[in-house]
Tab-separated table of C-alpha atoms in Angstrom:
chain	number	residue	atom	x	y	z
A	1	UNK	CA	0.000	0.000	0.000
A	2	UNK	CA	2.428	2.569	1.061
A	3	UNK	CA	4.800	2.192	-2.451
A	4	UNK	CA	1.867	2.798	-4.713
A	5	UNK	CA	0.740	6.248	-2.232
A	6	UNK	CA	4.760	6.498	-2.524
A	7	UNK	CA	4.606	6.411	-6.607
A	8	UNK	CA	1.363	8.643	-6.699
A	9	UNK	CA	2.534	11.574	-4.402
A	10	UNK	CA	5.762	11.174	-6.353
A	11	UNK	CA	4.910	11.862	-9.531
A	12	UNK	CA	1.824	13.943	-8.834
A	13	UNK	CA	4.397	16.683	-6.814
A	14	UNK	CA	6.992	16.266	-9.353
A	15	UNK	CA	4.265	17.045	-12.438
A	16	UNK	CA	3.118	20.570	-9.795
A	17	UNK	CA	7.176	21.289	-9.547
A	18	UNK	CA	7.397	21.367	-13.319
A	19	UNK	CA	4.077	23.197	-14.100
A	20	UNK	CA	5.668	25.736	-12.291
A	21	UNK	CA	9.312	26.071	-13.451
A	22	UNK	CA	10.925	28.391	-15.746
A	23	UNK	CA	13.787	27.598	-17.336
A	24	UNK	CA	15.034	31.404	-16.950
A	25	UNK	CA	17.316	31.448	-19.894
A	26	UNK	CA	19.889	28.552	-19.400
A	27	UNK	CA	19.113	27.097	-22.707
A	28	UNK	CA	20.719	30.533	-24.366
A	29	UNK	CA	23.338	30.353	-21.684
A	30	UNK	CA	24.146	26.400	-22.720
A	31	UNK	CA	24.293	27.477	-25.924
A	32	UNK	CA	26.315	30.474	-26.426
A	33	UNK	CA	29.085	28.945	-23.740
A	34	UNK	CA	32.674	27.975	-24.496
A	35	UNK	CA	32.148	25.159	-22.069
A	36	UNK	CA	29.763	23.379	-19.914
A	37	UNK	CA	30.681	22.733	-16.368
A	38	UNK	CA	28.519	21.020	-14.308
A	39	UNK	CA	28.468	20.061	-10.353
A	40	UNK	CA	26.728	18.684	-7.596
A	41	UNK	CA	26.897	16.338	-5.198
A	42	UNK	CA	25.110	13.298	-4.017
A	43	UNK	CA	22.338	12.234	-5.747
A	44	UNK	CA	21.969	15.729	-7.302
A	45	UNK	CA	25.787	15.092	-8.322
A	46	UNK	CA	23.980	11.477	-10.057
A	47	UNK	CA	21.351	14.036	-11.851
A	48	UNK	CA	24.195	16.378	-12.624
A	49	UNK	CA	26.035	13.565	-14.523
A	50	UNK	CA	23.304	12.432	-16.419
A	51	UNK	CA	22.756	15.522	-17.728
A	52	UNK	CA	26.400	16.156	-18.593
A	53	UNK	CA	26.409	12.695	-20.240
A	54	UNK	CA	23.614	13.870	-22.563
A	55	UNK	CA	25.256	17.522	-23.109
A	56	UNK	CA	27.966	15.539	-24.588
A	57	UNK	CA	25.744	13.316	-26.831
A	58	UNK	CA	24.507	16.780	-28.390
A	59	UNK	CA	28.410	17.225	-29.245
A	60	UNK	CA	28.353	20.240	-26.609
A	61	UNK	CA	32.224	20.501	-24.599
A	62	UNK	CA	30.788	19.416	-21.308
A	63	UNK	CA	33.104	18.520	-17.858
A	64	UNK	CA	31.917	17.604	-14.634
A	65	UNK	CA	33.908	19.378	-12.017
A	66	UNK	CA	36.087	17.310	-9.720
A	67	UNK	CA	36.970	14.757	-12.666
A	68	UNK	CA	40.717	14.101	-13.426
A	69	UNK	CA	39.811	15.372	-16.702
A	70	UNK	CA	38.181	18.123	-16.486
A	71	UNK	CA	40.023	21.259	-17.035
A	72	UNK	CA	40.026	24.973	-15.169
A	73	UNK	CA	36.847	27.020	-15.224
A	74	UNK	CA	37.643	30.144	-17.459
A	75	UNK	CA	35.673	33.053	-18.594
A	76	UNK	CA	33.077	32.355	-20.568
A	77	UNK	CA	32.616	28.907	-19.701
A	78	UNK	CA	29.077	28.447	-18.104
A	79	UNK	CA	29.028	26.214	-14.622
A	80	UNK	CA	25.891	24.689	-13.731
A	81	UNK	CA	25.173	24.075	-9.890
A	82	UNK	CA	22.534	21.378	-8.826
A	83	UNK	CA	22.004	21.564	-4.854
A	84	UNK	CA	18.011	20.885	-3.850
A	85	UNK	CA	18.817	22.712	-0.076
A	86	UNK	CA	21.205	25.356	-1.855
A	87	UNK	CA	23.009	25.277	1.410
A	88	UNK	CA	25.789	22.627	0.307
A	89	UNK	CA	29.844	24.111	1.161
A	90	UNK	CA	31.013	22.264	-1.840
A	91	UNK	CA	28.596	23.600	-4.616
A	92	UNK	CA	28.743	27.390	-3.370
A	93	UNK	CA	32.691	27.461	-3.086
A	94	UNK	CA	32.198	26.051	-7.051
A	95	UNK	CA	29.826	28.549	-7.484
A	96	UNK	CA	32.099	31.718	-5.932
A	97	UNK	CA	35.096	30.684	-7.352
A	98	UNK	CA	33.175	30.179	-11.291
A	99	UNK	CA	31.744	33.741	-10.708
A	100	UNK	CA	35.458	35.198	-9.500
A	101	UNK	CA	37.090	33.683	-12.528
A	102	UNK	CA	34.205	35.235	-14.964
A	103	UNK	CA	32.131	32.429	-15.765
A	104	UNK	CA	28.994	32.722	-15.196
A	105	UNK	CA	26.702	30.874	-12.617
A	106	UNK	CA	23.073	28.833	-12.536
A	107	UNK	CA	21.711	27.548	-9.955
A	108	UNK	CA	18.809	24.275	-9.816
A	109	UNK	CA	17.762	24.336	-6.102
A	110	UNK	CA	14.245	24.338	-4.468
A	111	UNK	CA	15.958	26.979	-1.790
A	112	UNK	CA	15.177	30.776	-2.899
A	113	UNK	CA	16.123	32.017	0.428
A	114	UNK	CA	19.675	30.178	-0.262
A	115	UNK	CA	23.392	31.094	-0.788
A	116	UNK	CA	23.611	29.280	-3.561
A	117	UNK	CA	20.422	31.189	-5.517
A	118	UNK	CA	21.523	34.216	-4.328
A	119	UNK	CA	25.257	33.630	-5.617
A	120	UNK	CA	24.252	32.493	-9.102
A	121	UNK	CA	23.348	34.673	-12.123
A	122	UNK	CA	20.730	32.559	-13.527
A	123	UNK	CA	18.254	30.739	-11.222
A	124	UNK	CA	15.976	27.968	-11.820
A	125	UNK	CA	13.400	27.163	-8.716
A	126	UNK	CA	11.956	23.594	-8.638
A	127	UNK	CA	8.743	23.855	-5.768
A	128	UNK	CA	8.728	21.064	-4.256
A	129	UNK	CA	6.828	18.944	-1.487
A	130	UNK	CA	7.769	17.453	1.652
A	131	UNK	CA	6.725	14.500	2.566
A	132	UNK	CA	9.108	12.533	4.827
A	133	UNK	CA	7.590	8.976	4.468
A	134	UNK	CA	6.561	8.693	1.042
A	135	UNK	CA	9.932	10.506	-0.463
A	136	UNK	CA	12.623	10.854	1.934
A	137	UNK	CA	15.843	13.177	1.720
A	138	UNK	CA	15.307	15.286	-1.577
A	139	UNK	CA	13.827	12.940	-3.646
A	140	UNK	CA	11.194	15.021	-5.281
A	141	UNK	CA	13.792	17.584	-5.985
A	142	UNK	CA	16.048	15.139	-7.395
A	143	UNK	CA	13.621	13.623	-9.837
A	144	UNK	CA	12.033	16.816	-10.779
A	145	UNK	CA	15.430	18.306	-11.658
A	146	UNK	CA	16.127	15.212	-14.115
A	147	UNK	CA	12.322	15.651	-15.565
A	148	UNK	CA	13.911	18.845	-15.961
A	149	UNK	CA	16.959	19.162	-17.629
A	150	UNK	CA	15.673	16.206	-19.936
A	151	UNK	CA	13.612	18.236	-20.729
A	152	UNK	CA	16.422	20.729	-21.707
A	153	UNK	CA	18.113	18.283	-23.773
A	154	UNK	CA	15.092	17.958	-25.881
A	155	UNK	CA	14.888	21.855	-26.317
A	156	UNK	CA	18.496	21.690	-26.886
A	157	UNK	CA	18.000	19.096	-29.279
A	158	UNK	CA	15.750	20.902	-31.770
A	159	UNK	CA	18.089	24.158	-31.598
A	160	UNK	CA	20.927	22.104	-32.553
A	161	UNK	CA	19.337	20.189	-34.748
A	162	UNK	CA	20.356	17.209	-33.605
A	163	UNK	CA	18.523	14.116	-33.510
A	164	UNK	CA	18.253	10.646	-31.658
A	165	UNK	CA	20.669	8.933	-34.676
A	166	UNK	CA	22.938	12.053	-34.535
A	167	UNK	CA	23.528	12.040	-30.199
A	168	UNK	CA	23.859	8.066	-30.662
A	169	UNK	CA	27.014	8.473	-32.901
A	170	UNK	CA	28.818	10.332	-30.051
A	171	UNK	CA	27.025	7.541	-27.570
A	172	UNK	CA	29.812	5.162	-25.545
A	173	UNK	CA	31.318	2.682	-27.599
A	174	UNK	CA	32.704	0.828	-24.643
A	175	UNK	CA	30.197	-0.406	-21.942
């Protein structure tokens, strides 16, 4: 009983998070960037690597910052924060240190009253529900922030004309 009251609050408070959102611009920002750099951590840090993984299939120069490989944030380059509280140390150091070096900042939280959305230049808000028993520890925030910035892609997609055949070219080879 309680997973399928689980599923149902689930999706219906991710599907009121999204009626809500507005992208704010980011697409443009993606777009016109030298480089996408993304970060979070966690399970935002799991949604923040998805998304990466499909900037890259759109042949966009995407890093996720921490990697071995990734290199400096510069000027120009666009960093993309994903923190649901917008309190995490890790994510608004990223964030301070993007904006000091002149790249410029957005910020995916549910937390307007946060350092993190007040740091960033570009802010996208994802309203979200509490409910400790049906979805524990940032789950709605985590899901609807995937919903999200899938939904992004497919924007992205159309502006880049890219297509499904197109992103599976630059898909891994080795699994």
């Amino acid at each position: 009983m309680r997973f399928r009251s689980s599923v149902e609050f689930i999706v219906g408070a991710i599907e009121r998070s999204l009626n809500e959102v507005d992208e704010n611009g980011i697409e443009e920002e993606i777009l016109k960037a030298n480089r996408i750099m993304i970060y979070g951590v966690g399970r935002s840090g799991l949604v923040a690597r998805s998304f990466a993984t499909r900037l890259m299939h759109l042949g966009l120069e995407t890093y996720m910052i921490g990697e071995t490989v990734s290199p400096p944030i510069e000027g120009g380059d666009v960093v993309i924060l994903i923190s649901g509280s917008g309190r995490t140390n890790s994510v608004l150091r990223v964030g301070e240190l993007a904006k000091e070096i002149g790249a410029k900042a957005i910020a995916l939280t549910s937390n307007e009253n946060s350092p993190i959305y007040k740091m960033a230049d570009l802010r996208v808000i994802l309203r979200v529900g509490i409910d400790r028993e049906l979805a524990p520890l940032g789950t709605i925030f985590e899901d609807s922030a995937q919903i999200f910035l899938d939904g992004l892609v497919a924007e992205l997609m159309g502006d880049l004309d890219e297509s499904e055949d197109s992103m599976s070219a630059r898909h891994a080879t080795l699994e």
